[in-house]
CSV table of C-alpha atoms in Angstrom, one decimal:
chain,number,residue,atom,x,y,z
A,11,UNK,CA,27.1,44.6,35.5
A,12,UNK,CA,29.3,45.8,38.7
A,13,UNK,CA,31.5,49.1,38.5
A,14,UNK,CA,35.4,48.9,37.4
A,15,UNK,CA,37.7,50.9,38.9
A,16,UNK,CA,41.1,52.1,38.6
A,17,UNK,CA,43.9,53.0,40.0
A,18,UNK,CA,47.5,54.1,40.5
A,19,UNK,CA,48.4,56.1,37.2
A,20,UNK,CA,50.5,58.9,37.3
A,21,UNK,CA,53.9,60.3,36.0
A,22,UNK,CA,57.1,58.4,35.4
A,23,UNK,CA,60.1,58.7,33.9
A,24,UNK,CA,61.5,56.5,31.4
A,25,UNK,CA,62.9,53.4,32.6
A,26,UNK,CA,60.8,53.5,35.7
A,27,UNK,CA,57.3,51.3,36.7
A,28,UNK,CA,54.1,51.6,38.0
A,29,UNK,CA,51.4,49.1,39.2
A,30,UNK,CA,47.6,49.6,37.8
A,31,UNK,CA,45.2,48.0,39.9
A,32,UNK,CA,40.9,47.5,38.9
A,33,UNK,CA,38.4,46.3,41.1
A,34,UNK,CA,35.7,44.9,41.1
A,35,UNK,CA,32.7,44.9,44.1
A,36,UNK,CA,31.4,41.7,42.5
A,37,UNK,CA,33.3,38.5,41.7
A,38,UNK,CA,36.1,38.5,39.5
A,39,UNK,CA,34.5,35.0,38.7
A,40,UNK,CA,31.6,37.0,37.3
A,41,UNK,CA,33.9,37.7,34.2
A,42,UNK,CA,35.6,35.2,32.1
A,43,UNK,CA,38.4,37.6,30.9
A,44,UNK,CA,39.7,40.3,32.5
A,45,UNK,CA,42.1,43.2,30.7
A,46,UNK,CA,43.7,46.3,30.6
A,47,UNK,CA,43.0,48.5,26.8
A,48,UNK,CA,45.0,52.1,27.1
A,49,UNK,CA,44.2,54.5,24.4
A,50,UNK,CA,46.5,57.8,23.4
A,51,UNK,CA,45.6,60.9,22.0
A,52,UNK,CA,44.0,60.7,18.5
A,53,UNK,CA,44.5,56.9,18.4
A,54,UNK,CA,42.3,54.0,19.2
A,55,UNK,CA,41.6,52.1,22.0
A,56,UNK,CA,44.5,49.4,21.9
A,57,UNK,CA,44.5,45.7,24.3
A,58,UNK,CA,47.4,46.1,26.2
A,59,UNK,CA,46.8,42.5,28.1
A,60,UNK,CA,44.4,40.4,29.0
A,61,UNK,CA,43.6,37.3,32.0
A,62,UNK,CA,41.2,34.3,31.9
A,63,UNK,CA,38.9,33.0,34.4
A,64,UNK,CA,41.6,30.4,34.3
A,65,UNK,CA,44.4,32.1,34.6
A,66,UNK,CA,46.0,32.4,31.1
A,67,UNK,CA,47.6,35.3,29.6
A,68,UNK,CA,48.1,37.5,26.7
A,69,UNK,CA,49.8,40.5,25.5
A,70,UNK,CA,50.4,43.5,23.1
A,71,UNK,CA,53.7,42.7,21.3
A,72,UNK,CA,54.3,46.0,22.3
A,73,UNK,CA,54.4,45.4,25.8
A,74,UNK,CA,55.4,41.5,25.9
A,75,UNK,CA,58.8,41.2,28.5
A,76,UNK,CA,57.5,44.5,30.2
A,77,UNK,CA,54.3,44.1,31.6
A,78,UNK,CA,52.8,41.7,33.3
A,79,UNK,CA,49.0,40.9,34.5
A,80,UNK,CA,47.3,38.9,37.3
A,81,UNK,CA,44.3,38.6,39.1
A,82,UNK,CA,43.6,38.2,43.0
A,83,UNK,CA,40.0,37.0,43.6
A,84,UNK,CA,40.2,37.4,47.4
A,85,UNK,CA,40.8,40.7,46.4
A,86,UNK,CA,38.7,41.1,43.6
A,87,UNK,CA,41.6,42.8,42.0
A,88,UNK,CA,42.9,42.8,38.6
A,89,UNK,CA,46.7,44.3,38.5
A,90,UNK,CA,49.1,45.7,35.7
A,91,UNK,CA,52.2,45.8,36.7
A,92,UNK,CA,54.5,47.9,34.0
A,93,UNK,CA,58.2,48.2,34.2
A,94,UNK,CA,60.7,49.7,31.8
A,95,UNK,CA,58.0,51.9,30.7
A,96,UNK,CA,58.1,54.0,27.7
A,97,UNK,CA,57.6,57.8,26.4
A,98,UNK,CA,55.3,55.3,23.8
A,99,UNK,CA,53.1,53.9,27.0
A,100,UNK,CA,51.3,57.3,27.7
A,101,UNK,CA,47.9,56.9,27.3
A,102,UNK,CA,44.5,56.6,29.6
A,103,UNK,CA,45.1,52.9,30.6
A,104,UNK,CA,41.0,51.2,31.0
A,105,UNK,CA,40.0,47.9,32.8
A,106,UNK,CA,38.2,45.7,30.6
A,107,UNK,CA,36.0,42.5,31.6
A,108,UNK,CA,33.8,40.9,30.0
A,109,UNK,CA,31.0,38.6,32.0
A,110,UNK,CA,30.1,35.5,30.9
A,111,UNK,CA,27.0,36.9,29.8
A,112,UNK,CA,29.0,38.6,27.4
A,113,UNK,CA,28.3,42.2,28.4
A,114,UNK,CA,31.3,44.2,28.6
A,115,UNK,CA,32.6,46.5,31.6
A,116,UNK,CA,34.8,49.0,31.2
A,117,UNK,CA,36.7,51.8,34.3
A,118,UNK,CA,36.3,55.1,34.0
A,119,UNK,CA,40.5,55.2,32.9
A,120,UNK,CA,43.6,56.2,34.4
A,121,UNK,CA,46.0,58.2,32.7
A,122,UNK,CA,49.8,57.0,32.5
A,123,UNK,CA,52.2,59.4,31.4
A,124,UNK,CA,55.6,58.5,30.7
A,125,UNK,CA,57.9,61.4,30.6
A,126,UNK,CA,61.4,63.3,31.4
């Protein structure tokens, strides 16, 4: 397994977006799905969105219309982009892949706070 890491959480008002980016210093093609979980205070650890080796995508109802989630293997870059974020988005956001090996990664977190 290679290290995940964040990046680009922070404070934002309501309304306004930010961009989450993971990498990778392996191949994204390592991993046959790639995702973002986020997980609040005294909650679980929820999947906000997730990306195939292939490209296709899914989403938290929650966020569905608001965020949205690609991948750039030149990069080796997984990115989250949020808009129209919500007091309801604060959390530690967490890059999630899983290899094809099935063994599963996770970054160290990033905490979004969404506040006036």
């Amino acid at each position: 397994q290679v290290p995940l890491v964040e990046s680009g959480g922070g404070l934002v008002q309501p309304g306004g977006s930010l961009r989450l980016s993971c990498t990778t210093s392996g191949s994204i093609f390592n991993y046959y799905v790639m995702g973002w979980y986020r997980q609040a205070p005294g909650k679980q650890r929820d999947l906000v969105a997730t990306i195939t080796n292939a490209g296709s995508t899914s989403y938290a109802d929650s966020v569905k219309g608001r965020f949205t989630i690609s991948r750039d293997n030149a990069k080796k870059m997984v990115n989250l982009q949020m808009n129209s974020l919500k007091p309801e988005d604060t959390a530690v956001y967490f890059c999630y892949a899983r290899s094809w090996s099935m063994l599963d990664s996770w970054g160290q977190g990033t905490q979004i706070t969404v506040s006036s």
